[in-house]
Amino acid sequence: MGGVLQNFIIQICYCAVPIFFIFSGYFSGKKTNYFSFMRKKFISVFLPYCIWMVLYFLYFNFGKLLIMKISPTLIHNDSNIFFKWTITDWIHNFLGFAPVQNGDPWLAGQFWFLRDLFCFSILFPFFVLTIKKIPYLWLVSVFIFSSLFTPLCNAHLFTSLFYFSLGIFFGHYDIDFFEIVDDFPFFQLGLLFIGTFILLIMLPNSLNYLSTIEILITVMIILKMSKLSMNSVFLLYLSDYSLFLYLIHMPIIKIVVQKVWLHFFPMINTFFVLFEFFGAAICIIVVSTFIGICLKKVFPRIYSCLIGMR
């Protein structure tokens, strides 16, 4: 039961990055000057990607070297120290695309979405032209590819391309997806979500198709809820730190919080498993947001660089 509940919550959380790609594609679909568009993406996407990757590179490598000098027995696997890397290791650490870890960058897995977004931005004119000529064929083709090839290449590339293309489609044809969402009451969306989730459990072989459909339903629910939260000054204030929270929350903070949590609350039964799942996640959010607030107050320029001058 605990595993089912965890999967239920995880399916809801999975909509975060798809929403990011849909909005990125939506606003990209309204751009006309490619060079000014790429200049903005270089500052807002490529620059923070490089800064964070260098920071994680310094932490993992020189931190490990320091520990090895003090107490070599604490490092059981030192094969990831940079002077032992091959050219392939450098690519996998900074860019990912390896057949393991979902093709994520090894230094910090959550940065795959910035990597993919910058790649899509470079190819942006091709996507716009394709959506102009064959919009529905393109969307259906990418949807099928994302379901068929994602398990094979073990990466997010086609899945994120589908959501980015969907956003471009909405933006290019000036479709207000908030109006589409408003046509569906919460009750209907909730039933669709629960029904799709049950099908995911009953039909595991259809996981990728159904998972994409459920994520789209979840996106609609979150967008509908976001309109209600716009009236909250506190939530709008916290939303300024959402990107920073996502970029910093793992692996360092996540590992530290989980180790401290498990020290005081070991997972001895199902209750403590769920307790750790929710409690540690809340602690990670609180700690990451607190760091962001302090950094923005004390070093606003550094904070701005870390989030792409937003």
PDB file of C-alpha atoms in Angstrom:
ATOM      1  CA  MET A   1       0.000   0.000   0.000  1.00  0.00           C
ATOM      2  CA  GLY A   2       2.851   2.344   0.863  1.00  0.00           C
ATOM      3  CA  GLY A   3       4.452   1.769  -2.532  1.00  0.00           C
ATOM      4  CA  VAL A   4       1.185   2.514  -4.343  1.00  0.00           C
ATOM      5  CA  LEU A   5       0.782   5.773  -2.410  1.00  0.00           C
ATOM      6  CA  GLN A   6       4.359   6.780  -3.184  1.00  0.00           C
ATOM      7  CA  ASN A   7       3.840   6.066  -6.896  1.00  0.00           C
ATOM      8  CA  PHE A   8       0.607   8.068  -6.769  1.00  0.00           C
ATOM      9  CA  ILE A   9       2.435  11.110  -5.359  1.00  0.00           C
ATOM     10  CA  ILE A  10       5.355  10.653  -7.753  1.00  0.00           C
ATOM     11  CA  GLN A  11       2.992  10.673 -10.749  1.00  0.00           C
ATOM     12  CA  ILE A  12       1.652  14.024  -9.549  1.00  0.00           C
ATOM     13  CA  CYS A  13       5.168  15.433  -9.097  1.00  0.00           C
ATOM     14  CA  TYR A  14       6.207  14.287 -12.571  1.00  0.00           C
ATOM     15  CA  CYS A  15       4.246  17.149 -14.125  1.00  0.00           C
ATOM     16  CA  ALA A  16       6.720  19.836 -12.940  1.00  0.00           C
ATOM     17  CA  VAL A  17       9.249  19.579 -15.778  1.00  0.00           C
ATOM     18  CA  PRO A  18       6.597  18.992 -18.505  1.00  0.00           C
ATOM     19  CA  ILE A  19       4.940  22.260 -17.418  1.00  0.00           C
ATOM     20  CA  PHE A  20       8.340  23.963 -17.731  1.00  0.00           C
ATOM     21  CA  PHE A  21       8.815  22.627 -21.280  1.00  0.00           C
ATOM     22  CA  ILE A  22       5.264  23.508 -22.323  1.00  0.00           C
ATOM     23  CA  PHE A  23       5.664  27.108 -21.148  1.00  0.00           C
ATOM     24  CA  SER A  24       9.147  27.354 -22.674  1.00  0.00           C
ATOM     25  CA  GLY A  25       7.810  26.097 -25.996  1.00  0.00           C
ATOM     26  CA  TYR A  26       4.768  28.378 -25.739  1.00  0.00           C
ATOM     27  CA  PHE A  27       6.798  31.575 -25.358  1.00  0.00           C
ATOM     28  CA  SER A  28       9.378  30.345 -27.860  1.00  0.00           C
ATOM     29  CA  GLY A  29       6.597  29.840 -30.400  1.00  0.00           C
ATOM     30  CA  LYS A  30       5.918  33.577 -30.313  1.00  0.00           C
ATOM     31  CA  LYS A  31       9.535  34.585 -31.031  1.00  0.00           C
ATOM     32  CA  THR A  32      10.512  35.838 -34.478  1.00  0.00           C
ATOM     33  CA  ASN A  33      14.172  36.897 -34.160  1.00  0.00           C
ATOM     34  CA  TYR A  34      16.292  33.766 -33.813  1.00  0.00           C
ATOM     35  CA  PHE A  35      19.512  35.525 -32.760  1.00  0.00           C
ATOM     36  CA  SER A  36      17.946  37.568 -29.960  1.00  0.00           C
ATOM     37  CA  PHE A  37      16.127  34.401 -28.879  1.00  0.00           C
ATOM     38  CA  MET A  38      19.397  32.435 -28.720  1.00  0.00           C
ATOM     39  CA  ARG A  39      21.128  35.265 -26.870  1.00  0.00           C
ATOM     40  CA  LYS A  40      18.451  35.120 -24.188  1.00  0.00           C
ATOM     41  CA  LYS A  41      18.662  31.311 -23.975  1.00  0.00           C
ATOM     42  CA  PHE A  42      22.438  31.508 -23.684  1.00  0.00           C
ATOM     43  CA  ILE A  43      22.092  33.730 -20.610  1.00  0.00           C
ATOM     44  CA  SER A  44      19.064  32.072 -19.021  1.00  0.00           C
ATOM     45  CA  VAL A  45      19.833  28.394 -19.802  1.00  0.00           C
ATOM     46  CA  PHE A  46      23.408  27.732 -20.943  1.00  0.00           C
ATOM     47  CA  LEU A  47      25.134  30.064 -18.470  1.00  0.00           C
ATOM     48  CA  PRO A  48      23.518  28.669 -15.276  1.00  0.00           C
ATOM     49  CA  TYR A  49      24.013  25.126 -16.577  1.00  0.00           C
ATOM     50  CA  CYS A  50      27.756  25.698 -16.897  1.00  0.00           C
ATOM     51  CA  ILE A  51      28.056  27.484 -13.536  1.00  0.00           C
ATOM     52  CA  TRP A  52      26.236  24.756 -11.608  1.00  0.00           C
ATOM     53  CA  MET A  53      28.121  21.953 -13.356  1.00  0.00           C
ATOM     54  CA  VAL A  54      31.461  23.548 -12.487  1.00  0.00           C
ATOM     55  CA  LEU A  55      30.340  23.938  -8.856  1.00  0.00           C
ATOM     56  CA  TYR A  56      29.310  20.284  -8.623  1.00  0.00           C
ATOM     57  CA  PHE A  57      32.509  19.245 -10.396  1.00  0.00           C
ATOM     58  CA  LEU A  58      34.615  21.106  -7.815  1.00  0.00           C
ATOM     59  CA  TYR A  59      32.599  19.712  -4.935  1.00  0.00           C
ATOM     60  CA  PHE A  60      32.643  16.059  -5.931  1.00  0.00           C
ATOM     61  CA  ASN A  61      36.211  15.881  -7.172  1.00  0.00           C
ATOM     62  CA  PHE A  62      38.228  18.095  -4.849  1.00  0.00           C
ATOM     63  CA  GLY A  63      36.028  17.161  -1.912  1.00  0.00           C
ATOM     64  CA  LYS A  64      36.774  13.493  -2.589  1.00  0.00           C
ATOM     65  CA  LEU A  65      40.488  14.178  -3.012  1.00  0.00           C
ATOM     66  CA  LEU A  66      40.571  15.929   0.348  1.00  0.00           C
ATOM     67  CA  ILE A  67      38.778  13.028   2.046  1.00  0.00           C
ATOM     68  CA  MET A  68      41.101  10.495   0.403  1.00  0.00           C
ATOM     69  CA  LYS A  69      44.139  12.311   1.808  1.00  0.00           C
ATOM     70  CA  ILE A  70      42.662  12.472   5.305  1.00  0.00           C
ATOM     71  CA  SER A  71      41.082   9.016   5.404  1.00  0.00           C
ATOM     72  CA  PRO A  72      41.251   6.897   2.207  1.00  0.00           C
ATOM     73  CA  THR A  73      38.995   4.216   3.692  1.00  0.00           C
ATOM     74  CA  LEU A  74      36.019   6.595   3.581  1.00  0.00           C
ATOM     75  CA  ILE A  75      36.069   6.585  -0.236  1.00  0.00           C
ATOM     76  CA  HIS A  76      35.025   3.148  -1.396  1.00  0.00           C
ATOM     77  CA  ASN A  77      34.710   4.084  -5.066  1.00  0.00           C
ATOM     78  CA  ASP A  78      37.187   6.676  -6.263  1.00  0.00           C
ATOM     79  CA  SER A  79      36.789   5.847  -9.967  1.00  0.00           C
ATOM     80  CA  ASN A  80      34.821   9.044 -10.514  1.00  0.00           C
ATOM     81  CA  ILE A  81      37.764  11.315  -9.600  1.00  0.00           C
ATOM     82  CA  PHE A  82      38.378  13.493 -12.652  1.00  0.00           C
ATOM     83  CA  PHE A  83      42.022  12.520 -13.346  1.00  0.00           C
ATOM     84  CA  LYS A  84      40.800   8.973 -14.017  1.00  0.00           C
ATOM     85  CA  TRP A  85      38.090  10.048 -16.450  1.00  0.00           C
ATOM     86  CA  THR A  86      38.125   9.101 -20.091  1.00  0.00           C
ATOM     87  CA  ILE A  87      36.745  11.452 -22.771  1.00  0.00           C
ATOM     88  CA  THR A  88      33.472   9.536 -22.549  1.00  0.00           C
ATOM     89  CA  ASP A  89      33.376  10.058 -18.777  1.00  0.00           C
ATOM     90  CA  TRP A  90      33.769  13.826 -19.213  1.00  0.00           C
ATOM     91  CA  ILE A  91      30.830  13.854 -21.626  1.00  0.00           C
ATOM     92  CA  HIS A  92      28.663  11.716 -19.360  1.00  0.00           C
ATOM     93  CA  ASN A  93      29.499  13.748 -16.252  1.00  0.00           C
ATOM     94  CA  PHE A  94      28.778  17.137 -17.793  1.00  0.00           C
ATOM     95  CA  LEU A  95      26.196  16.306 -20.470  1.00  0.00           C
ATOM     96  CA  GLY A  96      24.853  12.840 -19.729  1.00  0.00           C
ATOM     97  CA  PHE A  97      23.412  10.758 -22.596  1.00  0.00           C
ATOM     98  CA  ALA A  98      24.847   7.585 -21.051  1.00  0.00           C
ATOM     99  CA  PRO A  99      22.812   4.337 -21.164  1.00  0.00           C
ATOM    100  CA  VAL A 100      22.462   4.537 -17.354  1.00  0.00           C
ATOM    101  CA  GLN A 101      20.867   6.957 -14.886  1.00  0.00           C
ATOM    102  CA  ASN A 102      18.196   7.895 -17.464  1.00  0.00           C
ATOM    103  CA  GLY A 103      20.846   9.584 -19.599  1.00  0.00           C
ATOM    104  CA  ASP A 104      21.150  12.381 -17.010  1.00  0.00           C
ATOM    105  CA  PRO A 105      24.405  14.269 -16.342  1.00  0.00           C
ATOM    106  CA  TRP A 106      26.292  12.280 -13.727  1.00  0.00           C
ATOM    107  CA  LEU A 107      27.377  15.359 -11.765  1.00  0.00           C
ATOM    108  CA  ALA A 108      23.804  16.510 -11.161  1.00  0.00           C
ATOM    109  CA  GLY A 109      21.013  14.515 -12.771  1.00  0.00           C
ATOM    110  CA  GLN A 110      18.275  17.147 -12.517  1.00  0.00           C
ATOM    111  CA  PHE A 111      20.100  19.377 -15.029  1.00  0.00           C
ATOM    112  CA  TRP A 112      18.991  17.226 -17.963  1.00  0.00           C
ATOM    113  CA  PHE A 113      16.071  19.594 -18.540  1.00  0.00           C
ATOM    114  CA  LEU A 114      18.328  22.644 -19.042  1.00  0.00           C
ATOM    115  CA  ARG A 115      20.538  20.581 -21.361  1.00  0.00           C
ATOM    116  CA  ASP A 116      17.580  19.454 -23.457  1.00  0.00           C
ATOM    117  CA  LEU A 117      16.025  22.921 -23.515  1.00  0.00           C
ATOM    118  CA  PHE A 118      19.193  24.491 -24.905  1.00  0.00           C
ATOM    119  CA  CYS A 119      19.458  21.776 -27.565  1.00  0.00           C
ATOM    120  CA  PHE A 120      15.836  22.407 -28.557  1.00  0.00           C
ATOM    121  CA  SER A 121      16.485  26.159 -28.662  1.00  0.00           C
ATOM    122  CA  ILE A 122      19.291  25.660 -31.189  1.00  0.00           C
ATOM    123  CA  LEU A 123      16.921  23.638 -33.397  1.00  0.00           C
ATOM    124  CA  PHE A 124      14.009  25.976 -32.701  1.00  0.00           C
ATOM    125  CA  PRO A 125      13.528  27.205 -36.335  1.00  0.00           C
ATOM    126  CA  PHE A 126      13.184  23.586 -37.524  1.00  0.00           C
ATOM    127  CA  PHE A 127      10.513  22.829 -34.917  1.00  0.00           C
ATOM    128  CA  VAL A 128       8.535  25.977 -35.776  1.00  0.00           C
ATOM    129  CA  LEU A 129       8.687  25.205 -39.508  1.00  0.00           C
ATOM    130  CA  THR A 130       7.581  21.618 -38.916  1.00  0.00           C
ATOM    131  CA  ILE A 131       4.667  22.675 -36.712  1.00  0.00           C
ATOM    132  CA  LYS A 132       3.624  25.196 -39.372  1.00  0.00           C
ATOM    133  CA  LYS A 133       3.593  22.525 -42.096  1.00  0.00           C
ATOM    134  CA  ILE A 134       2.507  19.322 -40.323  1.00  0.00           C
ATOM    135  CA  PRO A 135       1.483  20.224 -36.749  1.00  0.00           C
ATOM    136  CA  TYR A 136      -0.652  17.198 -35.859  1.00  0.00           C
ATOM    137  CA  LEU A 137       1.557  14.665 -37.624  1.00  0.00           C
ATOM    138  CA  TRP A 138       4.593  16.067 -35.789  1.00  0.00           C
ATOM    139  CA  LEU A 139       2.938  15.956 -32.357  1.00  0.00           C
ATOM    140  CA  VAL A 140       1.638  12.416 -32.846  1.00  0.00           C
ATOM    141  CA  SER A 141       5.018  11.245 -34.186  1.00  0.00           C
ATOM    142  CA  VAL A 142       6.949  12.708 -31.247  1.00  0.00           C
ATOM    143  CA  PHE A 143       4.412  11.243 -28.815  1.00  0.00           C
ATOM    144  CA  ILE A 144       4.924   7.777 -30.319  1.00  0.00           C
ATOM    145  CA  PHE A 145       8.703   8.180 -30.386  1.00  0.00           C
ATOM    146  CA  SER A 146       8.730   9.271 -26.744  1.00  0.00           C
ATOM    147  CA  SER A 147       6.871   6.103 -25.782  1.00  0.00           C
ATOM    148  CA  LEU A 148       8.849   3.711 -27.982  1.00  0.00           C
ATOM    149  CA  PHE A 149      12.416   4.975 -27.778  1.00  0.00           C
ATOM    150  CA  THR A 150      12.664   6.448 -24.274  1.00  0.00           C
ATOM    151  CA  PRO A 151      12.938   2.951 -22.712  1.00  0.00           C
ATOM    152  CA  LEU A 152      15.571   1.999 -25.313  1.00  0.00           C
ATOM    153  CA  CYS A 153      17.890   4.995 -25.004  1.00  0.00           C
ATOM    154  CA  ASN A 154      16.990   5.463 -21.319  1.00  0.00           C
ATOM    155  CA  ALA A 155      16.824   9.241 -21.677  1.00  0.00           C
ATOM    156  CA  HIS A 156      14.260  12.044 -21.453  1.00  0.00           C
ATOM    157  CA  LEU A 157      15.035  13.535 -24.863  1.00  0.00           C
ATOM    158  CA  PHE A 158      11.943  12.508 -26.855  1.00  0.00           C
ATOM    159  CA  THR A 159       9.590  12.978 -23.914  1.00  0.00           C
ATOM    160  CA  SER A 160      10.762  16.537 -23.286  1.00  0.00           C
ATOM    161  CA  LEU A 161      10.643  17.224 -27.039  1.00  0.00           C
ATOM    162  CA  PHE A 162       6.964  16.250 -27.054  1.00  0.00           C
ATOM    163  CA  TYR A 163       6.075  18.770 -24.328  1.00  0.00           C
ATOM    164  CA  PHE A 164       8.262  21.466 -25.904  1.00  0.00           C
ATOM    165  CA  SER A 165       6.583  20.880 -29.280  1.00  0.00           C
ATOM    166  CA  LEU A 166       3.167  21.018 -27.637  1.00  0.00           C
ATOM    167  CA  GLY A 167       4.081  24.401 -26.164  1.00  0.00           C
ATOM    168  CA  ILE A 168       5.282  25.700 -29.554  1.00  0.00           C
ATOM    169  CA  PHE A 169       2.004  24.510 -31.078  1.00  0.00           C
ATOM    170  CA  PHE A 170      -0.015  26.452 -28.490  1.00  0.00           C
ATOM    171  CA  GLY A 171       2.171  29.539 -28.854  1.00  0.00           C
ATOM    172  CA  HIS A 172       2.334  29.584 -32.657  1.00  0.00           C
ATOM    173  CA  TYR A 173      -1.428  29.207 -33.083  1.00  0.00           C
ATOM    174  CA  ASP A 174      -2.120  31.518 -30.120  1.00  0.00           C
ATOM    175  CA  ILE A 175      -4.077  28.891 -28.186  1.00  0.00           C
ATOM    176  CA  ASP A 176      -4.773  29.800 -24.565  1.00  0.00           C
ATOM    177  CA  PHE A 177      -4.381  26.499 -22.702  1.00  0.00           C
ATOM    178  CA  PHE A 178      -5.779  28.095 -19.539  1.00  0.00           C
ATOM    179  CA  GLU A 179      -9.100  28.427 -21.392  1.00  0.00           C
ATOM    180  CA  ILE A 180      -8.901  24.750 -22.369  1.00  0.00           C
ATOM    181  CA  VAL A 181      -8.241  23.796 -18.756  1.00  0.00           C
ATOM    182  CA  ASP A 182     -11.175  25.903 -17.541  1.00  0.00           C
ATOM    183  CA  ASP A 183     -13.542  23.796 -19.647  1.00  0.00           C
ATOM    184  CA  PHE A 184     -12.802  20.785 -17.417  1.00  0.00           C
ATOM    185  CA  PRO A 185     -14.088  20.796 -13.821  1.00  0.00           C
ATOM    186  CA  PHE A 186     -11.821  19.448 -11.062  1.00  0.00           C
ATOM    187  CA  PHE A 187     -14.120  16.489 -10.589  1.00  0.00           C
ATOM    188  CA  GLN A 188     -13.688  15.247 -14.161  1.00  0.00           C
ATOM    189  CA  LEU A 189      -9.920  15.762 -14.146  1.00  0.00           C
ATOM    190  CA  GLY A 190      -9.661  13.941 -10.815  1.00  0.00           C
ATOM    191  CA  LEU A 191     -11.592  10.957 -12.161  1.00  0.00           C
ATOM    192  CA  LEU A 192      -9.425  10.881 -15.295  1.00  0.00           C
ATOM    193  CA  PHE A 193      -6.272  10.952 -13.179  1.00  0.00           C
ATOM    194  CA  ILE A 194      -7.407   8.152 -10.859  1.00  0.00           C
ATOM    195  CA  GLY A 195      -8.661   6.049 -13.774  1.00  0.00           C
ATOM    196  CA  THR A 196      -5.380   6.414 -15.667  1.00  0.00           C
ATOM    197  CA  PHE A 197      -3.393   5.632 -12.520  1.00  0.00           C
ATOM    198  CA  ILE A 198      -5.357   2.389 -12.047  1.00  0.00           C
ATOM    199  CA  LEU A 199      -4.680   1.469 -15.678  1.00  0.00           C
ATOM    200  CA  LEU A 200      -0.962   2.086 -15.103  1.00  0.00           C
ATOM    201  CA  ILE A 201      -1.043  -0.513 -12.344  1.00  0.00           C
ATOM    202  CA  MET A 202      -3.151  -3.006 -14.322  1.00  0.00           C
ATOM    203  CA  LEU A 203      -1.359  -2.573 -17.683  1.00  0.00           C
ATOM    204  CA  PRO A 204       2.366  -2.157 -16.970  1.00  0.00           C
ATOM    205  CA  ASN A 205       3.249  -2.901 -20.616  1.00  0.00           C
ATOM    206  CA  SER A 206       1.473   0.312 -21.634  1.00  0.00           C
ATOM    207  CA  LEU A 207       3.380   2.312 -19.032  1.00  0.00           C
ATOM    208  CA  ASN A 208       4.940   4.933 -21.318  1.00  0.00           C
ATOM    209  CA  TYR A 209       1.780   5.790 -23.266  1.00  0.00           C
ATOM    210  CA  LEU A 210      -0.408   5.932 -20.179  1.00  0.00           C
ATOM    211  CA  SER A 211       2.207   7.792 -18.154  1.00  0.00           C
ATOM    212  CA  THR A 212       2.372  10.575 -20.759  1.00  0.00           C
ATOM    213  CA  ILE A 213      -1.425  10.816 -20.834  1.00  0.00           C
ATOM    214  CA  GLU A 214      -1.574  10.953 -17.038  1.00  0.00           C
ATOM    215  CA  ILE A 215       1.101  13.634 -16.923  1.00  0.00           C
ATOM    216  CA  LEU A 216      -0.969  15.739 -19.348  1.00  0.00           C
ATOM    217  CA  ILE A 217      -4.006  15.304 -17.082  1.00  0.00           C
ATOM    218  CA  THR A 218      -1.879  16.276 -14.059  1.00  0.00           C
ATOM    219  CA  VAL A 219      -0.586  19.341 -15.926  1.00  0.00           C
ATOM    220  CA  MET A 220      -4.188  20.439 -16.476  1.00  0.00           C
ATOM    221  CA  ILE A 221      -4.982  19.971 -12.776  1.00  0.00           C
ATOM    222  CA  ILE A 222      -1.901  21.936 -11.660  1.00  0.00           C
ATOM    223  CA  LEU A 223      -2.585  24.764 -14.127  1.00  0.00           C
ATOM    224  CA  LYS A 224      -6.158  24.962 -12.889  1.00  0.00           C
ATOM    225  CA  MET A 225      -4.936  25.079  -9.277  1.00  0.00           C
ATOM    226  CA  SER A 226      -2.294  27.689 -10.121  1.00  0.00           C
ATOM    227  CA  LYS A 227      -4.999  30.192 -11.010  1.00  0.00           C
ATOM    228  CA  LEU A 228      -6.317  29.862  -7.463  1.00  0.00           C
ATOM    229  CA  SER A 229      -2.859  30.335  -5.938  1.00  0.00           C
ATOM    230  CA  MET A 230      -2.265  33.577  -7.850  1.00  0.00           C
ATOM    231  CA  ASN A 231      -4.222  35.388  -5.143  1.00  0.00           C
ATOM    232  CA  SER A 232      -1.721  34.284  -2.487  1.00  0.00           C
ATOM    233  CA  VAL A 233       1.087  36.808  -1.957  1.00  0.00           C
ATOM    234  CA  PHE A 234       3.080  34.238   0.037  1.00  0.00           C
ATOM    235  CA  LEU A 235       2.938  31.590  -2.716  1.00  0.00           C
ATOM    236  CA  LEU A 236       3.892  34.154  -5.356  1.00  0.00           C
ATOM    237  CA  TYR A 237       6.877  35.127  -3.190  1.00  0.00           C
ATOM    238  CA  LEU A 238       7.989  31.492  -2.870  1.00  0.00           C
ATOM    239  CA  SER A 239       7.557  30.917  -6.611  1.00  0.00           C
ATOM    240  CA  ASP A 240      10.535  33.227  -7.213  1.00  0.00           C
ATOM    241  CA  TYR A 241      12.732  30.524  -5.674  1.00  0.00           C
ATOM    242  CA  SER A 242      11.251  27.526  -7.497  1.00  0.00           C
ATOM    243  CA  LEU A 243      14.021  27.262 -10.108  1.00  0.00           C
ATOM    244  CA  PHE A 244      16.786  27.693  -7.534  1.00  0.00           C
ATOM    245  CA  LEU A 245      15.154  25.026  -5.361  1.00  0.00           C
ATOM    246  CA  TYR A 246      15.080  22.593  -8.267  1.00  0.00           C
ATOM    247  CA  LEU A 247      18.718  23.255  -9.202  1.00  0.00           C
ATOM    248  CA  ILE A 248      20.181  22.935  -5.706  1.00  0.00           C
ATOM    249  CA  HIS A 249      18.020  20.285  -4.041  1.00  0.00           C
ATOM    250  CA  MET A 250      20.091  17.323  -5.235  1.00  0.00           C
ATOM    251  CA  PRO A 251      22.362  15.527  -4.925  1.00  0.00           C
ATOM    252  CA  ILE A 252      24.144  17.228  -1.983  1.00  0.00           C
ATOM    253  CA  ILE A 253      21.220  18.566   0.076  1.00  0.00           C
ATOM    254  CA  LYS A 254      19.090  15.516  -0.648  1.00  0.00           C
ATOM    255  CA  ILE A 255      21.813  13.110   0.520  1.00  0.00           C
ATOM    256  CA  VAL A 256      22.580  15.081   3.685  1.00  0.00           C
ATOM    257  CA  VAL A 257      18.928  15.505   4.689  1.00  0.00           C
ATOM    258  CA  GLN A 258      18.106  11.845   4.043  1.00  0.00           C
ATOM    259  CA  LYS A 259      21.097  10.601   6.036  1.00  0.00           C
ATOM    260  CA  VAL A 260      20.247  12.841   8.994  1.00  0.00           C
ATOM    261  CA  TRP A 261      16.584  11.872   8.765  1.00  0.00           C
ATOM    262  CA  LEU A 262      17.313   8.137   8.682  1.00  0.00           C
ATOM    263  CA  HIS A 263      19.646   8.500  11.640  1.00  0.00           C
ATOM    264  CA  PHE A 264      16.750   9.714  13.806  1.00  0.00           C
ATOM    265  CA  PHE A 265      13.887   7.913  12.034  1.00  0.00           C
ATOM    266  CA  PRO A 266      15.050   4.544  10.622  1.00  0.00           C
ATOM    267  CA  MET A 267      12.654   2.894   8.158  1.00  0.00           C
ATOM    268  CA  ILE A 268      11.581  -0.015  10.356  1.00  0.00           C
ATOM    269  CA  ASN A 269       8.074  -0.378   8.890  1.00  0.00           C
ATOM    270  CA  THR A 270       5.713   1.008   6.231  1.00  0.00           C
ATOM    271  CA  PHE A 271       4.756   4.007   8.366  1.00  0.00           C
ATOM    272  CA  PHE A 272       8.367   5.164   8.683  1.00  0.00           C
ATOM    273  CA  VAL A 273       8.905   4.635   4.937  1.00  0.00           C
ATOM    274  CA  LEU A 274       6.042   7.028   4.179  1.00  0.00           C
ATOM    275  CA  PHE A 275       7.178   9.316   6.994  1.00  0.00           C
ATOM    276  CA  GLU A 276      10.636   9.550   5.405  1.00  0.00           C
ATOM    277  CA  PHE A 277       9.181   9.976   1.906  1.00  0.00           C
ATOM    278  CA  PHE A 278       7.127  13.030   2.872  1.00  0.00           C
ATOM    279  CA  GLY A 279       9.145  14.369   5.824  1.00  0.00           C
ATOM    280  CA  ALA A 280      12.543  14.340   4.123  1.00  0.00           C
ATOM    281  CA  ALA A 281      11.038  15.917   0.987  1.00  0.00           C
ATOM    282  CA  ILE A 282       9.555  18.768   3.042  1.00  0.00           C
ATOM    283  CA  CYS A 283      12.891  19.302   4.830  1.00  0.00           C
ATOM    284  CA  ILE A 284      14.730  19.406   1.488  1.00  0.00           C
ATOM    285  CA  ILE A 285      12.301  22.034   0.184  1.00  0.00           C
ATOM    286  CA  VAL A 286      12.585  24.141   3.343  1.00  0.00           C
ATOM    287  CA  VAL A 287      16.404  23.973   3.484  1.00  0.00           C
ATOM    288  CA  SER A 288      16.840  24.692  -0.243  1.00  0.00           C
ATOM    289  CA  THR A 289      14.397  27.614  -0.188  1.00  0.00           C
ATOM    290  CA  PHE A 290      16.047  29.056   2.935  1.00  0.00           C
ATOM    291  CA  ILE A 291      19.460  28.929   1.220  1.00  0.00           C
ATOM    292  CA  GLY A 292      17.983  30.684  -1.805  1.00  0.00           C
ATOM    293  CA  ILE A 293      16.380  33.443   0.292  1.00  0.00           C
ATOM    294  CA  CYS A 294      19.618  34.069   2.221  1.00  0.00           C
ATOM    295  CA  LEU A 295      21.763  34.024  -0.934  1.00  0.00           C
ATOM    296  CA  LYS A 296      19.456  36.466  -2.695  1.00  0.00           C
ATOM    297  CA  LYS A 297      19.538  38.839   0.276  1.00  0.00           C
ATOM    298  CA  VAL A 298      23.312  38.720   0.838  1.00  0.00           C
ATOM    299  CA  PHE A 299      24.683  38.132  -2.683  1.00  0.00           C
ATOM    300  CA  PRO A 300      21.938  39.151  -5.149  1.00  0.00           C
ATOM    301  CA  ARG A 301      24.248  39.195  -8.181  1.00  0.00           C
ATOM    302  CA  ILE A 302      25.552  35.685  -7.513  1.00  0.00           C
ATOM    303  CA  TYR A 303      22.004  34.449  -7.016  1.00  0.00           C
ATOM    304  CA  SER A 304      20.952  36.107 -10.279  1.00  0.00           C
ATOM    305  CA  CYS A 305      23.779  34.364 -12.174  1.00  0.00           C
ATOM    306  CA  LEU A 306      22.848  31.003 -10.669  1.00  0.00           C
ATOM    307  CA  ILE A 307      19.285  31.250 -11.998  1.00  0.00           C
ATOM    308  CA  GLY A 308      20.146  32.707 -15.401  1.00  0.00           C
ATOM    309  CA  MET A 309      19.604  36.428 -14.684  1.00  0.00           C
ATOM    310  CA  ARG A 310      15.895  35.866 -14.045  1.00  0.00           C
TER     311      ARG A 310
END
